[in-house]
Amino acid sequence: MSDQLLPVSTGRRAGRVVWDVLRTRPVATAVTLLSAVAAAASGLVAPAVLGRLVDAVDRQEGSIGPFLVALLAAALLTAVLTGVSVVLMARLGETVLARLRERVVDRALHLPSATLDRVRGGDLLSRVADDVAKVAEAVTSGLPQVVGAGLTVLLTLLGLGALDWRLALAGLVALPLYVAALRWYLPRSGPRYAAERVAMGERSQALVSSVQGADTVHAYADEARHRAVVDDRSARSLSITLDVFRLYTDFGWRTNRAEYVGLAAVLAVGFVLVRADTVTVGAVTTAALLFHRLFGPLGLLLFTFDDIQSAGASLVRMVGVADLPDVPPAARARSTTRPAVELRGIRHSYGGPAVLDDVDLVLAPGEHTALVGASGAGKTTLAGVLAGALEPSAGRVLLDGAPVEDLRAHVGLVSQEVHVFAGTLADDVRLACPDATDAEVTAALETVGAGWAVAMGLGTLVGEGGRELTAPQAQQLALARLVLADPPVAVLDEATAEAGSAGARDLEESADAAVRGRTTLVVAHRLSQAARADRVVVLAAGRVVEQGTHDELVAAGGGYARLWAAWSARG
Ligand SMILES: Nc1ncnc2c1ncn2[C@@H]1O[C@H](COP(=O)(O)OP(=O)(O)OP(=O)(O)O)[C@@H](O)[C@H]1O
Ligand SMILES: [Mg+2]
């Protein structure tokens, strides 16, 4: 089940979540909504005034001065109200998004390891990064326009209906044509935009690889072939972009047709009604202008339909994560110093065959045990179970003879691949104990022999965008983290390092210093480390096949003895 995805919420639930946030700021929400409605409504003034003007001219009465003043005032009012509502809406949208983003990140960071283990890593990352970015983009650049357009369409239709229901009905003739245009466009646009993105990506890829490898390309006089590849990708990208543009103009043509038919219907019905003397020429003018006013906002809604849909899809994916149950943080209650650790009947499978098969293992208080075995034997899996990072399919882990609520509160794990978090050196070490002082961080670093880190300065930026650390340095930071957290039980899953290298020897000393005084399990890839442990446990295909002291196992002449002989011969 390693390909399970995180939950995706429903549109209704997403709406509910947004509404819940809005409800906490009723005044801001009400003012924002009112300003948007006022902005849309003020746009109705100009067509109405123009209609009156036509009637006045028709009856040849009054002067046009007051009408001009009214038009000017309406234009100014619309401009001011629109500006205000756009700002207010963007601000409110950002607030809602910020709350939601905090929740998503919070839940993502607190996902139980068992869940993290099941879901695809990429899925979580794309929820926290891509989906949030997409919704943020929609909120700042699209939302005010879309809401404004929606309100304008709604109010204009209402105004049209209030003016004369027959004229409004005539305008509705355009509706089926709009629907048809959208139904023609939507199934075609998604795949084409996707193809366009892919083609552009391929073109950049070809360009970048040719430019980066320019020296090699020159050396092998391979320019022509590379240029051909770039030419080919560019041509493809160009042709797809043209295709997309054609689709776009086709869609434009279809919406224009709907506009034309609607406007023609309003004018034709207006003509008949004026002839029958039921409405004035001014009223028909207003109706035609109102209908014409729909074109802009309707077009905006139609052309951004894709974006709205994809932002909506991202929103429900975000809410899916935000709605995950809250997991209480690991209780920091500690067992005794140096507890006895017992693994009883541990089995585990990742959905396929058993990776651990009925493993029983006892670590005496304070004992240092080395776990060895071939690659894939299940060492990392066993380490994960012992550290509480992985829920075994069966079996229990006991500390001092009793099960504990959350193993992670008692066991410190340094995993096979350590990660350097972007930030300062001090923060990286402080990860497990945010309250630790600089002095404590320095002490922890010195304990594991990471004097270089102290010399570099605790404030040095490391990780992505900062100073690059070597793999042994990163490992030492992880060990310092363990020292600072000071758990009674330690599990080290060693990185496979070149035997005999100076880095490996230093790391062994760092590791020994870090686990001093703790009940410890070390997954040892270098047998020199196993030789120094109190006891060695050999794992093969998920089962414990040998255990004893190094000397006992060597004397027994079994699998471990052969491994040791081969290792010693390597020097
Ligand atoms: N997340 C996972 N999903 C599916 N199978 C996994 C997963 N992690 C490990 N396995 C499989 O479980 C078996 C044991 O893996 P494990 O990582 O525990 O071995 P290991 O002894 O630590 O190996 P190495 O010495 O290479 O680190 C392997 O066959 C591996 O392919
Ligand atoms: Mg491993």
Short mmCIF file of N, CA and C in Angstrom, two decimals, residues 414 447-448 478-480 482-483 486-487 490 492 508-518 520:
data_model
loop_
_atom_site.label_atom_id
_atom_site.label_comp_id
_atom_site.label_asym_id
_atom_site.label_seq_id
_atom_site.Cartn_x
_atom_site.Cartn_y
_atom_site.Cartn_z
N VAL A 414 18.53 8.06 14.79
CA VAL A 414 19.31 8.74 13.75
C VAL A 414 19.19 7.86 12.52
N THR A 447 30.28 17.33 22.25
CA THR A 447 30.23 15.92 22.67
C THR A 447 30.46 14.98 21.49
N VAL A 448 29.86 15.33 20.35
CA VAL A 448 29.99 14.43 19.20
C VAL A 448 31.18 14.81 18.32
N ALA A 478 23.12 15.27 13.18
CA ALA A 478 22.04 14.40 13.63
C ALA A 478 22.38 13.78 14.98
N LEU A 479 23.64 13.42 15.16
CA LEU A 479 24.06 12.85 16.44
C LEU A 479 23.99 13.89 17.55
N ALA A 480 24.36 15.14 17.23
CA ALA A 480 24.28 16.21 18.22
C ALA A 480 22.83 16.44 18.63
N LEU A 482 20.58 14.17 18.77
CA LEU A 482 20.26 13.09 19.69
C LEU A 482 20.77 13.41 21.09
N VAL A 483 22.01 13.91 21.17
CA VAL A 483 22.60 14.23 22.48
C VAL A 483 21.76 15.30 23.17
N ASP A 486 18.58 13.89 24.42
CA ASP A 486 18.93 13.05 25.57
C ASP A 486 17.92 11.95 25.88
N PRO A 487 17.56 11.12 24.90
CA PRO A 487 16.62 10.03 25.17
C PRO A 487 17.35 8.88 25.86
N ALA A 490 18.69 4.81 22.33
CA ALA A 490 19.13 5.37 21.06
C ALA A 490 19.15 4.29 19.99
N LEU A 492 20.67 3.92 16.12
CA LEU A 492 21.43 4.54 15.03
C LEU A 492 21.36 3.63 13.82
N GLU A 508 32.55 7.07 13.80
CA GLU A 508 32.38 6.01 14.80
C GLU A 508 32.60 6.57 16.19
N GLU A 509 33.63 7.42 16.33
CA GLU A 509 33.87 8.03 17.64
C GLU A 509 32.71 8.94 18.03
N SER A 510 32.21 9.71 17.06
CA SER A 510 31.06 10.59 17.35
C SER A 510 29.87 9.77 17.82
N ALA A 511 29.61 8.67 17.11
CA ALA A 511 28.47 7.83 17.44
C ALA A 511 28.63 7.24 18.83
N ASP A 512 29.84 6.74 19.14
CA ASP A 512 30.08 6.16 20.47
C ASP A 512 29.80 7.19 21.55
N ALA A 513 30.27 8.43 21.32
CA ALA A 513 30.07 9.48 22.32
C ALA A 513 28.58 9.80 22.47
N ALA A 514 27.87 9.78 21.36
CA ALA A 514 26.45 10.16 21.39
C ALA A 514 25.60 9.15 22.15
N VAL A 515 25.95 7.87 22.08
CA VAL A 515 25.09 6.85 22.70
C VAL A 515 25.56 6.44 24.08
N ARG A 516 26.65 7.04 24.54
CA ARG A 516 27.18 6.67 25.86
C ARG A 516 26.08 6.80 26.91
N GLY A 517 25.89 5.76 27.72
CA GLY A 517 24.91 5.83 28.81
C GLY A 517 23.48 5.56 28.37
N ARG A 518 23.26 5.18 27.11
CA ARG A 518 21.89 4.87 26.66
C ARG A 518 21.81 3.41 26.23
N THR A 520 21.24 0.99 23.60
CA THR A 520 21.46 1.37 22.20
C THR A 520 21.42 0.20 21.22
#
